[in-house]
Amino acid sequence: MFGKRPAPGGDELLARLGSLTTQARRHAELQRSRVELAVALQRGMLPGALPVVPGFHLAVRYSPAHSGLDVGGDWYDAFTLPDGRIGLSVGDVQGHTIDAAAFMGQVRVGLRALASVTGHPGDLLARTNDLLLSLGGDRFATCTFMRLDPATGVLESARAGHIPCVWATADGKAGIAEDEGGPPLGVLDGTEYPVTRYQLTTGGVFVLLTDGVVEGPALSVDEGLDRVVRLAGIAAVANLEADALAGAVIKNAALVGHEDDAAVLVVGHDGCRAGV
């Protein structure tokens, strides 16, 4: 018969407990460092300033929430195109890892670089899609790209698997932008992305956002978008600042029932007095 193993003494138990505690602390510090690195990577890849466009106001909000101990790859961007028009984009990379955050940077930089060749939203998304496929990775991204003509208020929009934008006018009308769209970037070779034209009138707003703002276990995407439609409508009628509308929309992310990245980009025409 086997004899019973003698129970460890108090000193041995304390030593084991101390060792386990040290290991747990080191693991927690490593995970915390990974999250801090990913968040810093995200923020470092986002634009530091938005274009100043006479007669228009841009405002953004970004919340890099954690999913477990990792972060995602949502982004926003706004920049001046070679012809003087303004490029606007929001997007979301598949996954919640440091790699996803790094891939987000690649997509955003790729969009900017290719925009120097073509500012046409459909062509730009098609070229970015081809670029991502040529890199041979297994990640994909959803994206909306808009081109704003400050001289006319015309917005041209192309969408790659992304949730639609929201619009509102100063006379109280508001809704969800209706466009055909195409598949996410980095999925299907030779994809074409149709372009839809919108007119941004005086006092009107357009709200570009990512799904972390409007969708989760506690809120369906339709419910989330309806909330943003109501907020945009109220802001346009009340002539609220673009920055105030962006702040109100990002608060909706707290209602979706999970922690995910959330990005909002608002463009207002005249009636939204002062953005960021």
mmCIF file of N, CA and C in Angstrom, residues 88-200:
data_model
loop_
_atom_site.group_PDB
_atom_site.id
_atom_site.type_symbol
_atom_site.label_atom_id
_atom_site.label_comp_id
_atom_site.label_asym_id
_atom_site.label_seq_id
_atom_site.Cartn_x
_atom_site.Cartn_y
_atom_site.Cartn_z
ATOM 1 N N LEU A 88 -13.170 61.912 -45.964
ATOM 2 C CA LEU A 88 -13.651 61.521 -44.640
ATOM 3 C C LEU A 88 -13.779 60.005 -44.605
ATOM 4 N N SER A 89 -13.277 59.379 -43.559
ATOM 5 C CA SER A 89 -13.432 57.923 -43.474
ATOM 6 C C SER A 89 -13.584 57.467 -42.034
ATOM 7 N N VAL A 90 -14.335 56.391 -41.869
ATOM 8 C CA VAL A 90 -14.380 55.642 -40.617
ATOM 9 C C VAL A 90 -14.298 54.170 -40.989
ATOM 10 N N GLY A 91 -13.774 53.346 -40.090
ATOM 11 C CA GLY A 91 -13.657 51.936 -40.408
ATOM 12 C C GLY A 91 -13.430 51.085 -39.185
ATOM 13 N N ASP A 92 -13.464 49.786 -39.414
ATOM 14 C CA ASP A 92 -13.365 48.813 -38.322
ATOM 15 C C ASP A 92 -12.652 47.573 -38.839
ATOM 16 N N VAL A 93 -11.549 47.228 -38.192
ATOM 17 C CA VAL A 93 -10.776 46.045 -38.568
ATOM 18 C C VAL A 93 -11.296 44.832 -37.799
ATOM 19 N N GLN A 94 -11.342 43.692 -38.457
ATOM 20 C CA GLN A 94 -11.767 42.446 -37.826
ATOM 21 C C GLN A 94 -10.766 42.023 -36.761
ATOM 22 N N GLY A 95 -11.285 41.682 -35.573
ATOM 23 C CA GLY A 95 -10.435 41.178 -34.500
ATOM 24 C C GLY A 95 -10.178 42.193 -33.411
ATOM 25 N N HIS A 96 -9.663 41.700 -32.287
ATOM 26 C CA HIS A 96 -9.347 42.541 -31.128
ATOM 27 C C HIS A 96 -7.985 42.142 -30.572
ATOM 28 N N THR A 97 -6.944 42.514 -31.302
ATOM 29 C CA THR A 97 -5.580 42.191 -30.901
ATOM 30 C C THR A 97 -4.668 43.346 -31.282
ATOM 31 N N ILE A 98 -3.414 43.273 -30.823
ATOM 32 C CA ILE A 98 -2.433 44.265 -31.245
ATOM 33 C C ILE A 98 -2.261 44.214 -32.758
ATOM 34 N N ASP A 99 -2.327 43.019 -33.334
ATOM 35 C CA ASP A 99 -2.224 42.885 -34.784
ATOM 36 C C ASP A 99 -3.357 43.630 -35.483
ATOM 37 N N ALA A 100 -4.558 43.583 -34.894
ATOM 38 C CA ALA A 100 -5.693 44.295 -35.478
ATOM 39 C C ALA A 100 -5.448 45.801 -35.458
ATOM 40 N N ALA A 101 -4.894 46.289 -34.362
ATOM 41 C CA ALA A 101 -4.591 47.711 -34.270
ATOM 42 C C ALA A 101 -3.543 48.111 -35.304
ATOM 43 N N ALA A 102 -2.534 47.258 -35.492
ATOM 44 C CA ALA A 102 -1.502 47.549 -36.482
ATOM 45 C C ALA A 102 -2.073 47.516 -37.900
ATOM 46 N N PHE A 103 -2.957 46.561 -38.159
ATOM 47 C CA PHE A 103 -3.586 46.458 -39.479
ATOM 48 C C PHE A 103 -4.452 47.687 -39.751
ATOM 49 N N MET A 104 -5.118 48.178 -38.699
ATOM 50 C CA MET A 104 -5.899 49.407 -38.834
ATOM 51 C C MET A 104 -5.024 50.537 -39.372
ATOM 52 N N GLY A 105 -3.814 50.656 -38.816
ATOM 53 C CA GLY A 105 -2.906 51.692 -39.279
ATOM 54 C C GLY A 105 -2.541 51.520 -40.739
ATOM 55 N N GLN A 106 -2.346 50.278 -41.165
ATOM 56 C CA GLN A 106 -2.024 50.013 -42.564
ATOM 57 C C GLN A 106 -3.154 50.447 -43.488
ATOM 58 N N VAL A 107 -4.387 50.121 -43.094
ATOM 59 C CA VAL A 107 -5.538 50.460 -43.933
ATOM 60 C C VAL A 107 -5.693 51.977 -44.032
ATOM 61 N N ARG A 108 -5.605 52.657 -42.894
ATOM 62 C CA ARG A 108 -5.796 54.106 -42.891
ATOM 63 C C ARG A 108 -4.716 54.807 -43.708
ATOM 64 N N VAL A 109 -3.466 54.382 -43.526
ATOM 65 C CA VAL A 109 -2.368 54.975 -44.289
ATOM 66 C C VAL A 109 -2.506 54.635 -45.774
ATOM 67 N N GLY A 110 -2.946 53.404 -46.056
ATOM 68 C CA GLY A 110 -3.150 53.014 -47.449
ATOM 69 C C GLY A 110 -4.208 53.871 -48.122
ATOM 70 N N LEU A 111 -5.302 54.147 -47.420
ATOM 71 C CA LEU A 111 -6.352 55.007 -47.964
ATOM 72 C C LEU A 111 -5.808 56.405 -48.269
ATOM 73 N N ARG A 112 -5.054 56.937 -47.325
ATOM 74 C CA ARG A 112 -4.493 58.282 -47.525
ATOM 75 C C ARG A 112 -3.542 58.317 -48.718
ATOM 76 N N ALA A 113 -2.684 57.311 -48.805
ATOM 77 C CA ALA A 113 -1.696 57.285 -49.884
ATOM 78 C C ALA A 113 -2.380 57.163 -51.245
ATOM 79 N N LEU A 114 -3.346 56.264 -51.342
ATOM 80 C CA LEU A 114 -4.039 56.074 -52.612
ATOM 81 C C LEU A 114 -4.929 57.254 -52.966
ATOM 82 N N ALA A 115 -5.372 58.015 -51.951
ATOM 83 C CA ALA A 115 -6.196 59.199 -52.207
ATOM 84 C C ALA A 115 -5.421 60.276 -52.943
ATOM 85 N N SER A 116 -4.087 60.199 -52.918
ATOM 86 C CA SER A 116 -3.285 61.154 -53.686
ATOM 87 C C SER A 116 -3.314 60.811 -55.175
ATOM 88 N N VAL A 117 -3.742 59.590 -55.488
ATOM 89 C CA VAL A 117 -3.843 59.145 -56.878
ATOM 90 C C VAL A 117 -5.271 59.318 -57.388
ATOM 91 N N THR A 118 -6.255 58.943 -56.562
ATOM 92 C CA THR A 118 -7.659 59.103 -56.919
ATOM 93 C C THR A 118 -8.464 59.419 -55.670
ATOM 94 N N GLY A 119 -9.271 60.479 -55.756
ATOM 95 C CA GLY A 119 -10.147 60.820 -54.644
ATOM 96 C C GLY A 119 -11.549 60.294 -54.836
ATOM 97 N N HIS A 120 -11.807 59.661 -55.982
ATOM 98 C CA HIS A 120 -13.132 59.097 -56.245
ATOM 99 C C HIS A 120 -13.395 57.978 -55.250
ATOM 100 N N PRO A 121 -14.434 58.073 -54.435
ATOM 101 C CA PRO A 121 -14.627 57.098 -53.349
ATOM 102 C C PRO A 121 -14.680 55.644 -53.809
ATOM 103 N N GLY A 122 -15.373 55.375 -54.908
ATOM 104 C CA GLY A 122 -15.467 53.994 -55.374
ATOM 105 C C GLY A 122 -14.126 53.455 -55.830
ATOM 106 N N ASP A 123 -13.404 54.242 -56.630
ATOM 107 C CA ASP A 123 -12.080 53.819 -57.095
ATOM 108 C C ASP A 123 -11.120 53.658 -55.926
ATOM 109 N N LEU A 124 -11.213 54.569 -54.965
ATOM 110 C CA LEU A 124 -10.303 54.518 -53.818
ATOM 111 C C LEU A 124 -10.499 53.238 -53.012
ATOM 112 N N LEU A 125 -11.745 52.870 -52.736
ATOM 113 C CA LEU A 125 -11.985 51.628 -51.993
ATOM 114 C C LEU A 125 -11.564 50.408 -52.804
ATOM 115 N N ALA A 126 -11.791 50.446 -54.118
ATOM 116 C CA ALA A 126 -11.396 49.314 -54.960
ATOM 117 C C ALA A 126 -9.876 49.141 -54.946
ATOM 118 N N ARG A 127 -9.137 50.226 -55.038
ATOM 119 C CA ARG A 127 -7.666 50.150 -55.020
ATOM 120 C C ARG A 127 -7.157 49.703 -53.650
ATOM 121 N N THR A 128 -7.808 50.191 -52.581
ATOM 122 C CA THR A 128 -7.396 49.774 -51.235
ATOM 123 C C THR A 128 -7.674 48.290 -51.036
ATOM 124 N N ASN A 129 -8.802 47.823 -51.550
ATOM 125 C CA ASN A 129 -9.130 46.403 -51.479
ATOM 126 C C ASN A 129 -8.063 45.562 -52.188
ATOM 127 N N ASP A 130 -7.669 45.986 -53.387
ATOM 128 C CA ASP A 130 -6.635 45.255 -54.130
ATOM 129 C C ASP A 130 -5.298 45.275 -53.376
ATOM 130 N N LEU A 131 -4.988 46.416 -52.755
ATOM 131 C CA LEU A 131 -3.742 46.522 -52.001
ATOM 132 C C LEU A 131 -3.726 45.533 -50.840
ATOM 133 N N LEU A 132 -4.819 45.474 -50.077
ATOM 134 C CA LEU A 132 -4.867 44.573 -48.931
ATOM 135 C C LEU A 132 -4.782 43.114 -49.372
ATOM 136 N N LEU A 133 -5.431 42.770 -50.469
ATOM 137 C CA LEU A 133 -5.351 41.396 -50.969
ATOM 138 C C LEU A 133 -3.935 41.052 -51.421
ATOM 139 N N SER A 134 -3.228 42.033 -51.969
ATOM 140 C CA SER A 134 -1.856 41.775 -52.433
ATOM 141 C C SER A 134 -0.901 41.527 -51.275
ATOM 142 N N LEU A 135 -1.252 42.025 -50.077
ATOM 143 C CA LEU A 135 -0.400 41.814 -48.905
ATOM 144 C C LEU A 135 -0.503 40.388 -48.381
ATOM 145 N N GLY A 136 -1.569 39.693 -48.745
ATOM 146 C CA GLY A 136 -1.680 38.277 -48.418
ATOM 147 C C GLY A 136 -2.052 37.948 -46.982
ATOM 148 N N GLY A 137 -2.573 38.899 -46.248
ATOM 149 C CA GLY A 137 -2.977 38.617 -44.870
ATOM 150 C C GLY A 137 -4.349 37.977 -44.794
ATOM 151 N N ASP A 138 -4.765 37.658 -43.568
ATOM 152 C CA ASP A 138 -6.073 37.026 -43.390
ATOM 153 C C ASP A 138 -7.064 37.949 -42.678
ATOM 154 N N ARG A 139 -6.735 39.223 -42.578
ATOM 155 C CA ARG A 139 -7.643 40.165 -41.931
ATOM 156 C C ARG A 139 -8.407 40.970 -42.980
ATOM 157 N N PHE A 140 -9.542 41.520 -42.556
ATOM 158 C CA PHE A 140 -10.313 42.387 -43.434
ATOM 159 C C PHE A 140 -10.815 43.578 -42.629
ATOM 160 N N ALA A 141 -11.318 44.568 -43.331
ATOM 161 C CA ALA A 141 -11.799 45.781 -42.679
ATOM 162 C C ALA A 141 -13.061 46.279 -43.358
ATOM 163 N N THR A 142 -13.986 46.810 -42.572
ATOM 164 C CA THR A 142 -15.115 47.527 -43.130
ATOM 165 C C THR A 142 -14.781 49.015 -43.126
ATOM 166 N N CYS A 143 -15.399 49.756 -44.045
ATOM 167 C CA CYS A 143 -15.014 51.158 -44.178
ATOM 168 C C CYS A 143 -16.084 51.939 -44.930
ATOM 169 N N THR A 144 -16.247 53.197 -44.544
ATOM 170 C CA THR A 144 -16.997 54.168 -45.346
ATOM 171 C C THR A 144 -16.044 55.296 -45.701
ATOM 172 N N PHE A 145 -16.006 55.662 -46.986
ATOM 173 C CA PHE A 145 -15.207 56.808 -47.408
ATOM 174 C C PHE A 145 -16.114 57.802 -48.107
ATOM 175 N N MET A 146 -16.022 59.072 -47.679
ATOM 176 C CA MET A 146 -16.800 60.146 -48.287
ATOM 177 C C MET A 146 -15.867 61.240 -48.799
ATOM 178 N N ARG A 147 -16.277 61.865 -49.895
ATOM 179 C CA ARG A 147 -15.556 63.019 -50.424
ATOM 180 C C ARG A 147 -16.493 64.220 -50.390
ATOM 181 N N LEU A 148 -16.106 65.243 -49.651
ATOM 182 C CA LEU A 148 -16.907 66.452 -49.495
ATOM 183 C C LEU A 148 -16.365 67.565 -50.384
ATOM 184 N N ASP A 149 -17.248 68.167 -51.162
ATOM 185 C CA ASP A 149 -16.886 69.334 -51.958
ATOM 186 C C ASP A 149 -17.378 70.581 -51.214
ATOM 187 N N PRO A 150 -16.487 71.332 -50.587
ATOM 188 C CA PRO A 150 -16.920 72.496 -49.812
ATOM 189 C C PRO A 150 -17.608 73.570 -50.652
ATOM 190 N N ALA A 151 -17.327 73.593 -51.957
ATOM 191 C CA ALA A 151 -17.910 74.617 -52.822
ATOM 192 C C ALA A 151 -19.394 74.375 -53.074
ATOM 193 N N THR A 152 -19.822 73.121 -53.023
ATOM 194 C CA THR A 152 -21.206 72.783 -53.360
ATOM 195 C C THR A 152 -21.960 72.091 -52.229
ATOM 196 N N GLY A 153 -21.242 71.577 -51.235
ATOM 197 C CA GLY A 153 -21.879 70.805 -50.175
ATOM 198 C C GLY A 153 -22.220 69.386 -50.577
ATOM 199 N N VAL A 154 -21.731 68.948 -51.744
ATOM 200 C CA VAL A 154 -22.005 67.592 -52.214
ATOM 201 C C VAL A 154 -21.083 66.596 -51.509
ATOM 202 N N LEU A 155 -21.670 65.518 -51.013
ATOM 203 C CA LEU A 155 -20.933 64.406 -50.419
ATOM 204 C C LEU A 155 -21.077 63.190 -51.313
ATOM 205 N N GLU A 156 -19.943 62.617 -51.712
ATOM 206 C CA GLU A 156 -19.956 61.365 -52.477
ATOM 207 C C GLU A 156 -19.482 60.254 -51.552
ATOM 208 N N SER A 157 -20.258 59.174 -51.458
ATOM 209 C CA SER A 157 -19.999 58.144 -50.461
ATOM 210 C C SER A 157 -19.887 56.766 -51.092
ATOM 211 N N ALA A 158 -18.917 55.989 -50.606
ATOM 212 C CA ALA A 158 -18.789 54.581 -50.964
ATOM 213 C C ALA A 158 -18.579 53.789 -49.676
ATOM 214 N N ARG A 159 -19.177 52.595 -49.637
ATOM 215 C CA ARG A 159 -19.202 51.835 -48.385
ATOM 216 C C ARG A 159 -18.734 50.409 -48.637
ATOM 217 N N ALA A 160 -17.809 49.925 -47.789
ATOM 218 C CA ALA A 160 -17.270 48.565 -47.900
ATOM 219 C C ALA A 160 -17.663 47.759 -46.664
ATOM 220 N N GLY A 161 -18.844 47.169 -46.693
ATOM 221 C CA GLY A 161 -19.297 46.304 -45.605
ATOM 222 C C GLY A 161 -19.567 47.010 -44.299
ATOM 223 N N HIS A 162 -19.579 48.330 -44.302
ATOM 224 C CA HIS A 162 -19.696 49.112 -43.080
ATOM 225 C C HIS A 162 -21.148 49.503 -42.835
ATOM 226 N N ILE A 163 -21.468 49.823 -41.563
ATOM 227 C CA ILE A 163 -22.810 50.285 -41.257
ATOM 228 C C ILE A 163 -23.031 51.651 -41.903
ATOM 229 N N PRO A 164 -24.269 51.990 -42.265
ATOM 230 C CA PRO A 164 -24.527 53.240 -42.975
ATOM 231 C C PRO A 164 -24.377 54.470 -42.092
ATOM 232 N N CYS A 165 -24.292 55.603 -42.750
ATOM 233 C CA CYS A 165 -24.221 56.884 -42.050
ATOM 234 C C CYS A 165 -25.622 57.369 -41.693
ATOM 235 N N VAL A 166 -25.664 58.422 -40.890
ATOM 236 C CA VAL A 166 -26.919 59.057 -40.493
ATOM 237 C C VAL A 166 -26.870 60.515 -40.932
ATOM 238 N N TRP A 167 -28.011 61.045 -41.377
ATOM 239 C CA TRP A 167 -28.072 62.432 -41.824
ATOM 240 C C TRP A 167 -29.242 63.145 -41.151
ATOM 241 N N ALA A 168 -29.173 64.459 -41.135
ATOM 242 C CA ALA A 168 -30.283 65.268 -40.631
ATOM 243 C C ALA A 168 -30.201 66.643 -41.265
ATOM 244 N N THR A 169 -31.354 67.290 -41.432
ATOM 245 C CA THR A 169 -31.415 68.624 -42.004
ATOM 246 C C THR A 169 -32.034 69.592 -41.003
ATOM 247 N N ALA A 170 -31.825 70.868 -41.235
ATOM 248 C CA ALA A 170 -32.266 71.883 -40.286
ATOM 249 C C ALA A 170 -33.779 71.985 -40.178
ATOM 250 N N ASP A 171 -34.515 71.449 -41.167
ATOM 251 C CA ASP A 171 -35.970 71.528 -41.119
ATOM 252 C C ASP A 171 -36.618 70.344 -40.391
ATOM 253 N N GLY A 172 -35.796 69.529 -39.716
ATOM 254 C CA GLY A 172 -36.340 68.465 -38.881
ATOM 255 C C GLY A 172 -36.339 67.078 -39.492
ATOM 256 N N LYS A 173 -35.918 66.941 -40.732
ATOM 257 C CA LYS A 173 -35.844 65.622 -41.356
ATOM 258 C C LYS A 173 -34.551 64.925 -40.949
ATOM 259 N N ALA A 174 -34.621 63.606 -40.768
ATOM 260 C CA ALA A 174 -33.434 62.826 -40.402
ATOM 261 C C ALA A 174 -33.646 61.384 -40.819
ATOM 262 N N GLY A 175 -32.544 60.688 -41.074
ATOM 263 C CA GLY A 175 -32.677 59.301 -41.482
ATOM 264 C C GLY A 175 -31.332 58.617 -41.638
ATOM 265 N N ILE A 176 -31.396 57.383 -42.133
ATOM 266 C CA ILE A 176 -30.208 56.571 -42.376
ATOM 267 C C ILE A 176 -29.887 56.636 -43.859
ATOM 268 N N ALA A 177 -28.627 56.898 -44.183
ATOM 269 C CA ALA A 177 -28.223 57.010 -45.584
ATOM 270 C C ALA A 177 -28.464 55.691 -46.308
ATOM 271 N N GLU A 178 -29.042 55.788 -47.478
ATOM 272 C CA GLU A 178 -29.361 54.598 -48.275
ATOM 273 C C GLU A 178 -28.406 54.515 -49.455
ATOM 274 N N ASP A 179 -27.508 53.577 -49.386
ATOM 275 C CA ASP A 179 -26.621 53.320 -50.505
ATOM 276 C C ASP A 179 -26.366 51.823 -50.593
ATOM 277 N N GLU A 180 -25.944 51.390 -51.762
ATOM 278 C CA GLU A 180 -25.805 49.953 -52.022
ATOM 279 C C GLU A 180 -24.632 49.339 -51.280
ATOM 280 N N GLY A 181 -23.478 49.956 -51.350
ATOM 281 C CA GLY A 181 -22.296 49.421 -50.685
ATOM 282 C C GLY A 181 -21.747 48.177 -51.349
ATOM 283 N N GLY A 182 -20.637 47.685 -50.803
ATOM 284 C CA GLY A 182 -19.989 46.483 -51.307
ATOM 285 C C GLY A 182 -19.405 45.693 -50.154
ATOM 286 N N PRO A 183 -18.690 44.606 -50.427
ATOM 287 C CA PRO A 183 -18.126 43.765 -49.369
ATOM 288 C C PRO A 183 -16.969 44.447 -48.651
ATOM 289 N N PRO A 184 -16.581 43.940 -47.471
ATOM 290 C CA PRO A 184 -15.448 44.516 -46.744
ATOM 291 C C PRO A 184 -14.163 44.508 -47.568
ATOM 292 N N LEU A 185 -13.236 45.348 -47.188
ATOM 293 C CA LEU A 185 -11.939 45.421 -47.853
ATOM 294 C C LEU A 185 -11.089 44.210 -47.482
ATOM 295 N N GLY A 186 -10.429 43.642 -48.474
ATOM 296 C CA GLY A 186 -9.539 42.518 -48.229
ATOM 297 C C GLY A 186 -10.204 41.167 -48.299
ATOM 298 N N VAL A 187 -11.385 41.094 -48.920
ATOM 299 C CA VAL A 187 -12.134 39.832 -48.973
ATOM 300 C C VAL A 187 -12.226 39.275 -50.390
ATOM 301 N N LEU A 188 -12.662 40.104 -51.337
ATOM 302 C CA LEU A 188 -12.991 39.612 -52.676
ATOM 303 C C LEU A 188 -12.239 40.410 -53.730
ATOM 304 N N ASP A 189 -11.528 39.711 -54.589
ATOM 305 C CA ASP A 189 -10.733 40.356 -55.630
ATOM 306 C C ASP A 189 -11.638 40.988 -56.691
ATOM 307 N N GLY A 190 -11.200 42.129 -57.232
ATOM 308 C CA GLY A 190 -11.925 42.765 -58.334
ATOM 309 C C GLY A 190 -13.249 43.386 -57.954
ATOM 310 N N THR A 191 -13.437 43.734 -56.703
ATOM 311 C CA THR A 191 -14.706 44.293 -56.256
ATOM 312 C C THR A 191 -14.868 45.739 -56.708
ATOM 313 N N GLU A 192 -16.094 46.103 -57.083
ATOM 314 C CA GLU A 192 -16.433 47.478 -57.401
ATOM 315 C C GLU A 192 -17.333 48.025 -56.296
ATOM 316 N N TYR A 193 -17.136 49.292 -55.980
ATOM 317 C CA TYR A 193 -17.897 49.932 -54.909
ATOM 318 C C TYR A 193 -18.697 51.103 -55.484
ATOM 319 N N PRO A 194 -20.018 50.971 -55.524
ATOM 320 C CA PRO A 194 -20.842 52.050 -56.077
ATOM 321 C C PRO A 194 -20.781 53.307 -55.217
ATOM 322 N N VAL A 195 -20.995 54.440 -55.850
ATOM 323 C CA VAL A 195 -20.936 55.734 -55.177
ATOM 324 C C VAL A 195 -22.322 56.367 -55.148
ATOM 325 N N THR A 196 -22.692 56.893 -53.988
ATOM 326 C CA THR A 196 -23.958 57.599 -53.815
ATOM 327 C C THR A 196 -23.667 59.056 -53.477
ATOM 328 N N ARG A 197 -24.418 59.972 -54.083
ATOM 329 C CA ARG A 197 -24.223 61.402 -53.859
ATOM 330 C C ARG A 197 -25.304 61.934 -52.920
ATOM 331 N N TYR A 198 -24.877 62.761 -51.976
ATOM 332 C CA TYR A 198 -25.793 63.415 -51.047
ATOM 333 C C TYR A 198 -25.522 64.918 -51.067
ATOM 334 N N GLN A 199 -26.542 65.687 -50.718
ATOM 335 C CA GLN A 199 -26.390 67.137 -50.624
ATOM 336 C C GLN A 199 -26.462 67.550 -49.163
ATOM 337 N N LEU A 200 -25.370 68.100 -48.652
ATOM 338 C CA LEU A 200 -25.334 68.598 -47.280
ATOM 339 C C LEU A 200 -25.757 70.060 -47.306
#
